[in-house]
Amino acid sequence: MENERTLLLIKPDSVHRGLIGRIVARYEDKGFNIAAMKLMHMTQAQAEDLYSPHVGKSFYDRTIKFMTSSPIVAIVIEGMDAINQVRSFNGATTPSEAHPGTIRGDFGQRVERNCVHGSDSKESAEREIPIFFKNEEILTYNKCLSEWV
Ligand code: IDP
Ligand code: MG
């Protein structure tokens, strides 16, 4: 397994519902490093870039509108197999199909308000992270507990 970086977004619904701490805690509990993190208002250009693979789909306009409607938290998660691990912690796209114990399974009810975003592949992570972070904003460091996790 490889050490990887992936993009996690805490979506506007989660920020409004006061879920930032609980979502971040899950990733800290699992032993991942937070390599970068900021509260921000996503711009139209950033949203269009992030969701460019979905241009033309029925939910595209609504998703862009939602994601730019209110602040999000953008995070780079770093760790072993981080890309797949974050996807599985986030849970299935449609919260009613997401397993209990996942973020979407525990906190979400509908696909339009599914709490979090996670990059779906190495290529996506490499494309998505620079939409939100400059290279120098992403920090790699060893926690003193890392040999025990
Ligand atoms: P993902 O977030 O699990 O990777 P994608 O298929 O990449 O799911 O879709 C991106 C986002 O677009 C979803 O997280 C969700 O917010 C929204 N979305 C996806 N499918 C639908 C849909 O059928 N109706 C409404 N919104 C959708
Ligand atoms: Mg996706």
GROMACS .gro file of N, CA and C and ligand atoms in nm:
model
  475
    1MET      N    1   0.084  -0.121   0.000
    1MET     CA    2   0.000   0.000   0.000
    1MET      C    3   0.086   0.125   0.000
    2GLU      N    4   0.035   0.222  -0.069
    2GLU     CA    5   0.113   0.345  -0.087
    2GLU      C    6   0.065   0.456   0.005
    3ASN      N    7   0.161   0.542   0.043
    3ASN     CA    8   0.123   0.667   0.109
    3ASN      C    9   0.062   0.759   0.002
    4GLU      N   10  -0.058   0.810   0.028
    4GLU     CA   11  -0.127   0.890  -0.073
    4GLU      C   12  -0.185   1.017  -0.012
    5ARG      N   13  -0.213   1.112  -0.100
    5ARG     CA   14  -0.289   1.232  -0.061
    5ARG      C   15  -0.422   1.232  -0.136
    6THR      N   16  -0.526   1.273  -0.069
    6THR     CA   17  -0.656   1.283  -0.135
    6THR      C   18  -0.729   1.407  -0.087
    7LEU      N   19  -0.825   1.452  -0.169
    7LEU     CA   20  -0.903   1.570  -0.131
    7LEU      C   21  -1.032   1.529  -0.063
    8LEU      N   22  -1.053   1.581   0.057
    8LEU     CA   23  -1.180   1.565   0.128
    8LEU      C   24  -1.245   1.702   0.138
    9LEU      N   25  -1.369   1.714   0.097
    9LEU     CA   26  -1.443   1.838   0.118
    9LEU      C   27  -1.557   1.812   0.215
   10ILE      N   28  -1.566   1.897   0.317
   10ILE     CA   29  -1.681   1.895   0.406
   10ILE      C   30  -1.780   1.995   0.346
   11LYS      N   31  -1.891   1.943   0.295
   11LYS     CA   32  -1.982   2.024   0.213
   11LYS      C   33  -2.064   2.122   0.299
   12PRO      N   34  -2.128   2.221   0.233
   12PRO     CA   35  -2.202   2.324   0.307
   12PRO      C   36  -2.306   2.269   0.407
   13ASP      N   37  -2.373   2.159   0.372
   13ASP     CA   38  -2.473   2.103   0.465
   13ASP      C   39  -2.408   2.062   0.596
   14SER      N   40  -2.290   2.002   0.589
   14SER     CA   41  -2.221   1.957   0.711
   14SER      C   42  -2.172   2.074   0.795
   15VAL      N   43  -2.126   2.181   0.726
   15VAL     CA   44  -2.080   2.299   0.800
   15VAL      C   45  -2.199   2.359   0.877
   16HIS      N   46  -2.314   2.373   0.809
   16HIS     CA   47  -2.432   2.429   0.876
   16HIS      C   48  -2.480   2.343   0.991
   17ARG      N   49  -2.465   2.213   0.977
   17ARG     CA   50  -2.516   2.121   1.079
   17ARG      C   51  -2.417   2.098   1.193
   18GLY      N   52  -2.302   2.164   1.187
   18GLY     CA   53  -2.206   2.151   1.297
   18GLY      C   54  -2.135   2.018   1.299
   19LEU      N   55  -2.108   1.962   1.180
   19LEU     CA   56  -2.047   1.830   1.172
   19LEU      C   57  -1.896   1.834   1.144
   20ILE      N   58  -1.838   1.955   1.131
   20ILE     CA   59  -1.696   1.963   1.093
   20ILE      C   60  -1.610   1.879   1.188
   21GLY      N   61  -1.626   1.904   1.316
   21GLY     CA   62  -1.540   1.836   1.415
   21GLY      C   63  -1.558   1.686   1.413
   22ARG      N   64  -1.682   1.641   1.401
   22ARG     CA   65  -1.706   1.496   1.402
   22ARG      C   66  -1.650   1.428   1.278
   23ILE      N   67  -1.657   1.499   1.164
   23ILE     CA   68  -1.603   1.440   1.041
   23ILE      C   69  -1.450   1.435   1.049
   24VAL      N   70  -1.388   1.546   1.089
   24VAL     CA   71  -1.242   1.547   1.100
   24VAL      C   72  -1.196   1.443   1.202
   25ALA      N   73  -1.270   1.429   1.311
   25ALA     CA   74  -1.231   1.334   1.417
   25ALA      C   75  -1.222   1.192   1.364
   26ARG      N   76  -1.311   1.155   1.272
   26ARG     CA   77  -1.308   1.018   1.219
   26ARG      C   78  -1.175   0.990   1.151
   27TYR      N   79  -1.127   1.089   1.076
   27TYR     CA   80  -1.001   1.069   1.004
   27TYR      C   81  -0.881   1.075   1.099
   28GLU      N   82  -0.889   1.159   1.200
   28GLU     CA   83  -0.781   1.160   1.301
   28GLU      C   84  -0.781   1.029   1.379
   29ASP      N   85  -0.900   0.981   1.415
   29ASP     CA   86  -0.909   0.855   1.489
   29ASP      C   87  -0.846   0.739   1.412
   30LYS      N   88  -0.865   0.741   1.281
   30LYS     CA   89  -0.813   0.633   1.197
   30LYS      C   90  -0.661   0.642   1.181
   31GLY      N   91  -0.604   0.758   1.216
   31GLY     CA   92  -0.459   0.773   1.210
   31GLY      C   93  -0.407   0.846   1.088
   32PHE      N   94  -0.499   0.904   1.009
   32PHE     CA   95  -0.454   0.982   0.893
   32PHE      C   96  -0.397   1.116   0.937
   33ASN      N   97  -0.311   1.172   0.853
   33ASN     CA   98  -0.261   1.307   0.876
   33ASN      C   99  -0.346   1.407   0.800
   34ILE      N  100  -0.373   1.520   0.863
   34ILE     CA  101  -0.430   1.634   0.791
   34ILE      C  102  -0.312   1.711   0.735
   35ALA      N  103  -0.300   1.712   0.604
   35ALA     CA  104  -0.184   1.774   0.539
   35ALA      C  105  -0.212   1.920   0.503
   36ALA      N  106  -0.342   1.954   0.491
   36ALA     CA  107  -0.384   2.092   0.463
   36ALA      C  108  -0.532   2.102   0.498
   37MET      N  109  -0.572   2.221   0.544
   37MET     CA  110  -0.714   2.237   0.579
   37MET      C  111  -0.751   2.385   0.577
   38LYS      N  112  -0.863   2.418   0.511
   38LYS     CA  113  -0.913   2.556   0.520
   38LYS      C  114  -1.064   2.566   0.505
   39LEU      N  115  -1.120   2.660   0.581
   39LEU     CA  116  -1.260   2.698   0.563
   39LEU      C  117  -1.263   2.801   0.451
   40MET      N  118  -1.349   2.779   0.353
   40MET     CA  119  -1.348   2.869   0.237
   40MET      C  120  -1.483   2.868   0.168
   41HIS      N  121  -1.505   2.973   0.090
   41HIS     CA  122  -1.625   2.978   0.006
   41HIS      C  123  -1.581   2.938  -0.135
   42MET      N  124  -1.625   2.823  -0.181
   42MET     CA  125  -1.582   2.776  -0.313
   42MET      C  126  -1.631   2.872  -0.420
   43THR      N  127  -1.543   2.908  -0.513
   43THR     CA  128  -1.584   2.996  -0.623
   43THR      C  129  -1.654   2.914  -0.731
   44GLN      N  130  -1.723   2.986  -0.818
   44GLN     CA  131  -1.788   2.924  -0.933
   44GLN      C  132  -1.684   2.850  -1.018
   45ALA      N  133  -1.569   2.915  -1.038
   45ALA     CA  134  -1.464   2.854  -1.122
   45ALA      C  135  -1.411   2.725  -1.058
   46GLN      N  136  -1.391   2.727  -0.927
   46GLN     CA  137  -1.344   2.605  -0.859
   46GLN      C  138  -1.447   2.493  -0.870
   47ALA      N  139  -1.575   2.528  -0.851
   47ALA     CA  140  -1.680   2.426  -0.859
   47ALA      C  141  -1.690   2.367  -0.999
   48GLU      N  142  -1.679   2.453  -1.100
   48GLU     CA  143  -1.686   2.404  -1.238
   48GLU      C  144  -1.567   2.313  -1.269
   49ASP      N  145  -1.452   2.347  -1.214
   49ASP     CA  146  -1.332   2.265  -1.234
   49ASP      C  147  -1.350   2.130  -1.163
   50LEU      N  148  -1.390   2.136  -1.037
   50LEU     CA  149  -1.408   2.012  -0.958
   50LEU      C  150  -1.506   1.917  -1.026
   51TYR      N  151  -1.618   1.971  -1.072
   51TYR     CA  152  -1.724   1.885  -1.127
   51TYR      C  153  -1.722   1.877  -1.280
   52SER      N  154  -1.609   1.913  -1.341
   52SER     CA  155  -1.601   1.905  -1.489
   52SER      C  156  -1.632   1.766  -1.545
   53PRO      N  157  -1.599   1.655  -1.472
   53PRO     CA  158  -1.639   1.525  -1.527
   53PRO      C  159  -1.791   1.505  -1.535
   54HIS      N  160  -1.867   1.591  -1.468
   54HIS     CA  161  -2.012   1.574  -1.464
   54HIS      C  162  -2.088   1.672  -1.554
   55VAL      N  163  -2.014   1.747  -1.636
   55VAL     CA  164  -2.081   1.844  -1.726
   55VAL      C  165  -2.188   1.771  -1.808
   56GLY      N  166  -2.307   1.831  -1.815
   56GLY     CA  167  -2.414   1.774  -1.897
   56GLY      C  168  -2.506   1.681  -1.820
   57LYS      N  169  -2.467   1.640  -1.698
   57LYS     CA  170  -2.556   1.552  -1.621
   57LYS      C  171  -2.668   1.633  -1.556
   58SER      N  172  -2.777   1.566  -1.525
   58SER     CA  173  -2.897   1.635  -1.476
   58SER      C  174  -2.870   1.711  -1.345
   59PHE      N  175  -2.780   1.660  -1.263
   59PHE     CA  176  -2.757   1.720  -1.131
   59PHE      C  177  -2.645   1.824  -1.131
   60TYR      N  178  -2.581   1.846  -1.247
   60TYR     CA  179  -2.460   1.931  -1.253
   60TYR      C  180  -2.488   2.073  -1.200
   61ASP      N  181  -2.589   2.142  -1.257
   61ASP     CA  182  -2.615   2.282  -1.218
   61ASP      C  183  -2.650   2.293  -1.071
   62ARG      N  184  -2.734   2.202  -1.023
   62ARG     CA  185  -2.776   2.207  -0.882
   62ARG      C  186  -2.659   2.183  -0.788
   63THR      N  187  -2.572   2.093  -0.830
   63THR     CA  188  -2.457   2.060  -0.745
   63THR      C  189  -2.362   2.180  -0.734
   64ILE      N  190  -2.338   2.247  -0.848
   64ILE     CA  191  -2.251   2.366  -0.847
   64ILE      C  192  -2.313   2.475  -0.759
   65LYS      N  193  -2.444   2.493  -0.775
   65LYS     CA  194  -2.512   2.598  -0.697
   65LYS      C  195  -2.501   2.569  -0.546
   66PHE      N  196  -2.524   2.445  -0.510
   66PHE     CA  197  -2.515   2.405  -0.370
   66PHE      C  198  -2.373   2.423  -0.315
   67MET      N  199  -2.275   2.378  -0.390
   67MET     CA  200  -2.137   2.380  -0.339
   67MET      C  201  -2.080   2.521  -0.327
   68THR      N  202  -2.140   2.616  -0.402
   68THR     CA  203  -2.093   2.755  -0.395
   68THR      C  204  -2.186   2.842  -0.311
   69SER      N  205  -2.283   2.780  -0.244
   69SER     CA  206  -2.387   2.856  -0.173
   69SER      C  207  -2.342   2.904  -0.036
   70SER      N  208  -2.239   2.844   0.021
   70SER     CA  209  -2.205   2.866   0.160
   70SER      C  210  -2.069   2.799   0.186
   71PRO      N  211  -1.999   2.836   0.294
   71PRO     CA  212  -1.863   2.782   0.313
   71PRO      C  213  -1.854   2.629   0.321
   72ILE      N  214  -1.739   2.583   0.280
   72ILE     CA  215  -1.702   2.442   0.292
   72ILE      C  216  -1.570   2.435   0.371
   73VAL      N  217  -1.530   2.314   0.407
   73VAL     CA  218  -1.394   2.295   0.457
   73VAL      C  219  -1.322   2.204   0.358
   74ALA      N  220  -1.211   2.253   0.305
   74ALA     CA  221  -1.129   2.174   0.212
   74ALA      C  222  -1.011   2.117   0.290
   75ILE      N  223  -0.988   1.988   0.271
   75ILE     CA  224  -0.884   1.918   0.349
   75ILE      C  225  -0.806   1.827   0.256
   76VAL      N  226  -0.675   1.823   0.276
   76VAL     CA  227  -0.595   1.718   0.214
   76VAL      C  228  -0.564   1.615   0.322
   77ILE      N  229  -0.608   1.493   0.299
   77ILE     CA  230  -0.582   1.382   0.391
   77ILE      C  231  -0.465   1.303   0.336
   78GLU      N  232  -0.371   1.270   0.423
   78GLU     CA  233  -0.254   1.193   0.379
   78GLU      C  234  -0.240   1.067   0.462
   79GLY      N  235  -0.207   0.958   0.397
   79GLY     CA  236  -0.182   0.833   0.469
   79GLY      C  237  -0.185   0.713   0.376
   80MET      N  238  -0.168   0.595   0.435
   80MET     CA  239  -0.167   0.471   0.358
   80MET      C  240  -0.301   0.450   0.289
   81ASP      N  241  -0.301   0.430   0.159
   81ASP     CA  242  -0.423   0.398   0.085
   81ASP      C  243  -0.532   0.503   0.108
   82ALA      N  244  -0.489   0.628   0.127
   82ALA     CA  245  -0.584   0.733   0.169
   82ALA      C  246  -0.700   0.751   0.070
   83ILE      N  247  -0.674   0.735  -0.060
   83ILE     CA  248  -0.780   0.763  -0.158
   83ILE      C  249  -0.898   0.667  -0.139
   84ASN      N  250  -0.869   0.539  -0.137
   84ASN     CA  251  -0.978   0.441  -0.118
   84ASN      C  252  -1.035   0.445   0.022
   85GLN      N  253  -0.949   0.466   0.121
   85GLN     CA  254  -0.996   0.468   0.260
   85GLN      C  255  -1.095   0.584   0.283
   86VAL      N  256  -1.063   0.700   0.228
   86VAL     CA  257  -1.153   0.815   0.248
   86VAL      C  258  -1.286   0.789   0.177
   87ARG      N  259  -1.282   0.731   0.057
   87ARG     CA  260  -1.407   0.697  -0.014
   87ARG      C  261  -1.489   0.601   0.072
   88SER      N  262  -1.423   0.502   0.133
   88SER     CA  263  -1.503   0.405   0.207
   88SER      C  264  -1.552   0.462   0.340
   89PHE      N  265  -1.475   0.550   0.403
   89PHE     CA  266  -1.525   0.618   0.523
   89PHE      C  267  -1.641   0.712   0.489
   90ASN      N  268  -1.632   0.778   0.372
   90ASN     CA  269  -1.740   0.868   0.331
   90ASN      C  270  -1.870   0.792   0.304
   91GLY      N  271  -1.860   0.675   0.243
   91GLY     CA  272  -1.977   0.593   0.213
   91GLY      C  273  -2.033   0.620   0.074
   92ALA      N  274  -2.133   0.542   0.037
   92ALA     CA  275  -2.192   0.549  -0.097
   92ALA      C  276  -2.250   0.688  -0.124
   93THR      N  277  -2.247   0.728  -0.252
   93THR     CA  278  -2.293   0.861  -0.293
   93THR      C  279  -2.434   0.891  -0.244
   94THR      N  280  -2.522   0.791  -0.256
   94THR     CA  281  -2.661   0.807  -0.212
   94THR      C  282  -2.670   0.762  -0.065
   95PRO      N  283  -2.696   0.856   0.025
   95PRO     CA  284  -2.690   0.821   0.167
   95PRO      C  285  -2.779   0.703   0.210
   96SER      N  286  -2.893   0.683   0.141
   96SER     CA  287  -2.978   0.570   0.180
   96SER      C  288  -2.912   0.436   0.147
   97GLU      N  289  -2.811   0.440   0.060
   97GLU     CA  290  -2.737   0.318   0.026
   97GLU      C  291  -2.606   0.308   0.103
   98ALA      N  292  -2.572   0.414   0.175
   98ALA     CA  293  -2.444   0.415   0.248
   98ALA      C  294  -2.459   0.337   0.379
   99HIS      N  295  -2.358   0.258   0.409
   99HIS     CA  296  -2.366   0.174   0.530
   99HIS      C  297  -2.357   0.259   0.657
  100PRO      N  298  -2.428   0.215   0.761
  100PRO     CA  299  -2.409   0.277   0.893
  100PRO      C  300  -2.262   0.268   0.931
  101GLY      N  301  -2.212   0.370   0.997
  101GLY     CA  302  -2.070   0.374   1.029
  101GLY      C  303  -1.992   0.461   0.933
  102THR      N  304  -2.047   0.480   0.812
  102THR     CA  305  -1.985   0.575   0.719
  102THR      C  306  -2.043   0.714   0.745
  103ILE      N  307  -1.973   0.816   0.696
  103ILE     CA  308  -2.019   0.953   0.720
  103ILE      C  309  -2.156   0.976   0.655
  104ARG      N  310  -2.169   0.935   0.529
  104ARG     CA  311  -2.298   0.954   0.462
  104ARG      C  312  -2.405   0.862   0.521
  105GLY      N  313  -2.366   0.744   0.563
  105GLY     CA  314  -2.461   0.651   0.624
  105GLY      C  315  -2.511   0.701   0.758
  106ASP      N  316  -2.425   0.767   0.833
  106ASP     CA  317  -2.463   0.814   0.967
  106ASP      C  318  -2.530   0.951   0.965
  107PHE      N  319  -2.490   1.037   0.870
  107PHE     CA  320  -2.535   1.177   0.877
  107PHE      C  321  -2.623   1.222   0.761
  108GLY      N  322  -2.626   1.147   0.651
  108GLY     CA  323  -2.695   1.196   0.532
  108GLY      C  324  -2.830   1.131   0.510
  109GLN      N  325  -2.916   1.200   0.435
  109GLN     CA  326  -3.045   1.142   0.396
  109GLN      C  327  -3.066   1.145   0.245
  110ARG      N  328  -3.009   1.246   0.176
  110ARG     CA  329  -3.034   1.254   0.032
  110ARG      C  330  -2.907   1.289  -0.045
  111VAL      N  331  -2.908   1.246  -0.169
  111VAL     CA  332  -2.787   1.258  -0.251
  111VAL      C  333  -2.746   1.403  -0.273
  112GLU      N  334  -2.842   1.495  -0.271
  112GLU     CA  335  -2.810   1.638  -0.291
  112GLU      C  336  -2.746   1.700  -0.167
  113ARG      N  337  -2.751   1.630  -0.056
  113ARG     CA  338  -2.695   1.679   0.071
  113ARG      C  339  -2.616   1.566   0.134
  114ASN      N  340  -2.513   1.522   0.061
  114ASN     CA  341  -2.445   1.400   0.107
  114ASN      C  342  -2.314   1.426   0.183
  115CYS      N  343  -2.306   1.544   0.244
  115CYS     CA  344  -2.211   1.574   0.353
  115CYS      C  345  -2.064   1.593   0.315
  116VAL      N  346  -2.011   1.509   0.228
  116VAL     CA  347  -1.868   1.511   0.201
  116VAL      C  348  -1.838   1.478   0.055
  117HIS      N  349  -1.719   1.518   0.012
  117HIS     CA  350  -1.665   1.478  -0.117
  117HIS      C  351  -1.530   1.411  -0.094
  118GLY      N  352  -1.502   1.306  -0.167
  118GLY     CA  353  -1.367   1.246  -0.164
  118GLY      C  354  -1.324   1.211  -0.305
  119SER      N  355  -1.196   1.235  -0.337
  119SER     CA  356  -1.144   1.202  -0.470
  119SER      C  357  -1.161   1.053  -0.497
  120ASP      N  358  -1.198   1.018  -0.623
  120ASP     CA  359  -1.231   0.877  -0.650
  120ASP      C  360  -1.116   0.795  -0.709
  121SER      N  361  -1.001   0.856  -0.733
  121SER     CA  362  -0.887   0.781  -0.789
  121SER      C  363  -0.762   0.867  -0.772
  122LYS      N  364  -0.647   0.806  -0.799
  122LYS     CA  365  -0.521   0.879  -0.791
  122LYS      C  366  -0.522   0.998  -0.889
  123GLU      N  367  -0.573   0.971  -1.011
  123GLU     CA  368  -0.578   1.077  -1.112
  123GLU      C  369  -0.669   1.191  -1.065
  124SER      N  370  -0.784   1.156  -1.007
  124SER     CA  371  -0.876   1.260  -0.957
  124SER      C  372  -0.812   1.339  -0.844
  125ALA      N  373  -0.747   1.270  -0.752
  125ALA     CA  374  -0.682   1.339  -0.639
  125ALA      C  375  -0.578   1.438  -0.691
  126GLU      N  376  -0.499   1.395  -0.788
  126GLU     CA  377  -0.394   1.481  -0.843
  126GLU      C  378  -0.453   1.600  -0.919
  127ARG      N  379  -0.570   1.582  -0.975
  127ARG     CA  380  -0.637   1.691  -1.047
  127ARG      C  381  -0.708   1.785  -0.950
  128GLU      N  382  -0.771   1.727  -0.846
  128GLU     CA  383  -0.859   1.805  -0.759
  128GLU      C  384  -0.784   1.886  -0.652
  129ILE      N  385  -0.678   1.828  -0.595
  129ILE     CA  386  -0.609   1.897  -0.484
  129ILE      C  387  -0.561   2.037  -0.525
  130PRO      N  388  -0.499   2.052  -0.644
  130PRO     CA  389  -0.451   2.187  -0.682
  130PRO      C  390  -0.562   2.288  -0.710
  131ILE      N  391  -0.686   2.243  -0.723
  131ILE     CA  392  -0.797   2.338  -0.738
  131ILE      C  393  -0.813   2.419  -0.609
  132PHE      N  394  -0.775   2.358  -0.497
  132PHE     CA  395  -0.800   2.421  -0.366
  132PHE      C  396  -0.674   2.461  -0.290
  133PHE      N  397  -0.560   2.399  -0.322
  133PHE     CA  398  -0.438   2.426  -0.245
  133PHE      C  399  -0.317   2.448  -0.335
  134LYS      N  400  -0.235   2.545  -0.292
  134LYS     CA  401  -0.102   2.559  -0.353
  134LYS      C  402  -0.013   2.451  -0.291
  135ASN      N  403   0.088   2.412  -0.365
  135ASN     CA  404   0.178   2.308  -0.316
  135ASN      C  405   0.234   2.339  -0.178
  136GLU      N  406   0.271   2.467  -0.156
  136GLU     CA  407   0.336   2.503  -0.028
  136GLU      C  408   0.239   2.506   0.090
  137GLU      N  409   0.110   2.493   0.061
  137GLU     CA  410   0.011   2.487   0.170
  137GLU      C  411  -0.010   2.344   0.222
  138ILE      N  412   0.049   2.248   0.153
  138ILE     CA  413   0.030   2.107   0.188
  138ILE      C  414   0.153   2.058   0.262
  139LEU      N  415   0.134   2.014   0.386
  139LEU     CA  416   0.247   1.984   0.474
  139LEU      C  417   0.256   1.835   0.505
  140THR      N  418   0.375   1.782   0.487
  140THR     CA  419   0.400   1.644   0.525
  140THR      C  420   0.481   1.643   0.654
  141TYR      N  421   0.436   1.567   0.751
  141TYR     CA  422   0.506   1.561   0.880
  141TYR      C  423   0.478   1.426   0.944
  142ASN      N  424   0.567   1.385   1.033
  142ASN     CA  425   0.547   1.259   1.105
  142ASN      C  426   0.493   1.288   1.243
  143LYS      N  427   0.383   1.222   1.278
  143LYS     CA  428   0.334   1.234   1.416
  143LYS      C  429   0.415   1.140   1.503
  144CYS      N  430   0.430   1.177   1.630
  144CYS     CA  431   0.512   1.092   1.718
  144CYS      C  432   0.448   0.955   1.738
  145LEU      N  433   0.317   0.943   1.712
  145LEU     CA  434   0.249   0.814   1.731
  145LEU      C  435   0.255   0.725   1.608
  146SER      N  436   0.313   0.776   1.497
  146SER     CA  437   0.292   0.707   1.370
  146SER      C  438   0.342   0.563   1.371
  147GLU      N  439   0.446   0.534   1.450
  147GLU     CA  440   0.493   0.395   1.449
  147GLU      C  441   0.396   0.300   1.518
  148TRP      N  442   0.299   0.356   1.593
  148TRP     CA  443   0.203   0.272   1.668
  148TRP      C  444   0.070   0.256   1.594
  149VAL      N  445   0.051   0.330   1.485
  149VAL     CA  446  -0.080   0.329   1.420
  149VAL      C  447  -0.079   0.237   1.298
  150IDP     P1  448  -1.931   1.107  -0.532
  150IDP     O1  449  -1.943   1.239  -0.459
  150IDP     O2  450  -1.968   0.993  -0.443
  150IDP     O3  451  -1.798   1.088  -0.600
  150IDP     P2  452  -2.039   1.157  -0.798
  150IDP     O4  453  -2.111   1.054  -0.880
  150IDP     O5  454  -1.901   1.193  -0.839
  150IDP     O6  455  -2.044   1.107  -0.647
  150IDP     O7  456  -2.131   1.286  -0.797
  150IDP     C1  457  -2.081   1.410  -0.750
  150IDP     C2  458  -2.184   1.475  -0.660
  150IDP     O8  459  -2.297   1.513  -0.738
  150IDP     C3  460  -2.242   1.382  -0.551
  150IDP     O9  461  -2.164   1.376  -0.435
  150IDP     C4  462  -2.377   1.449  -0.525
  150IDP    O10  463  -2.361   1.561  -0.441
  150IDP     C5  464  -2.415   1.495  -0.663
  150IDP     N1  465  -2.498   1.391  -0.728
  150IDP     C6  466  -2.458   1.276  -0.784
  150IDP     N2  467  -2.559   1.206  -0.835
  150IDP     C7  468  -2.668   1.279  -0.812
  150IDP     C8  469  -2.806   1.261  -0.843
  150IDP    O11  470  -2.849   1.160  -0.901
  150IDP     N3  471  -2.889   1.361  -0.805
  150IDP     C9  472  -2.845   1.472  -0.742
  150IDP     N4  473  -2.716   1.492  -0.709
  150IDP    C10  474  -2.628   1.397  -0.745
  151MG      MG  475  -1.709   1.187  -0.757
   0.00000   0.00000   0.00000
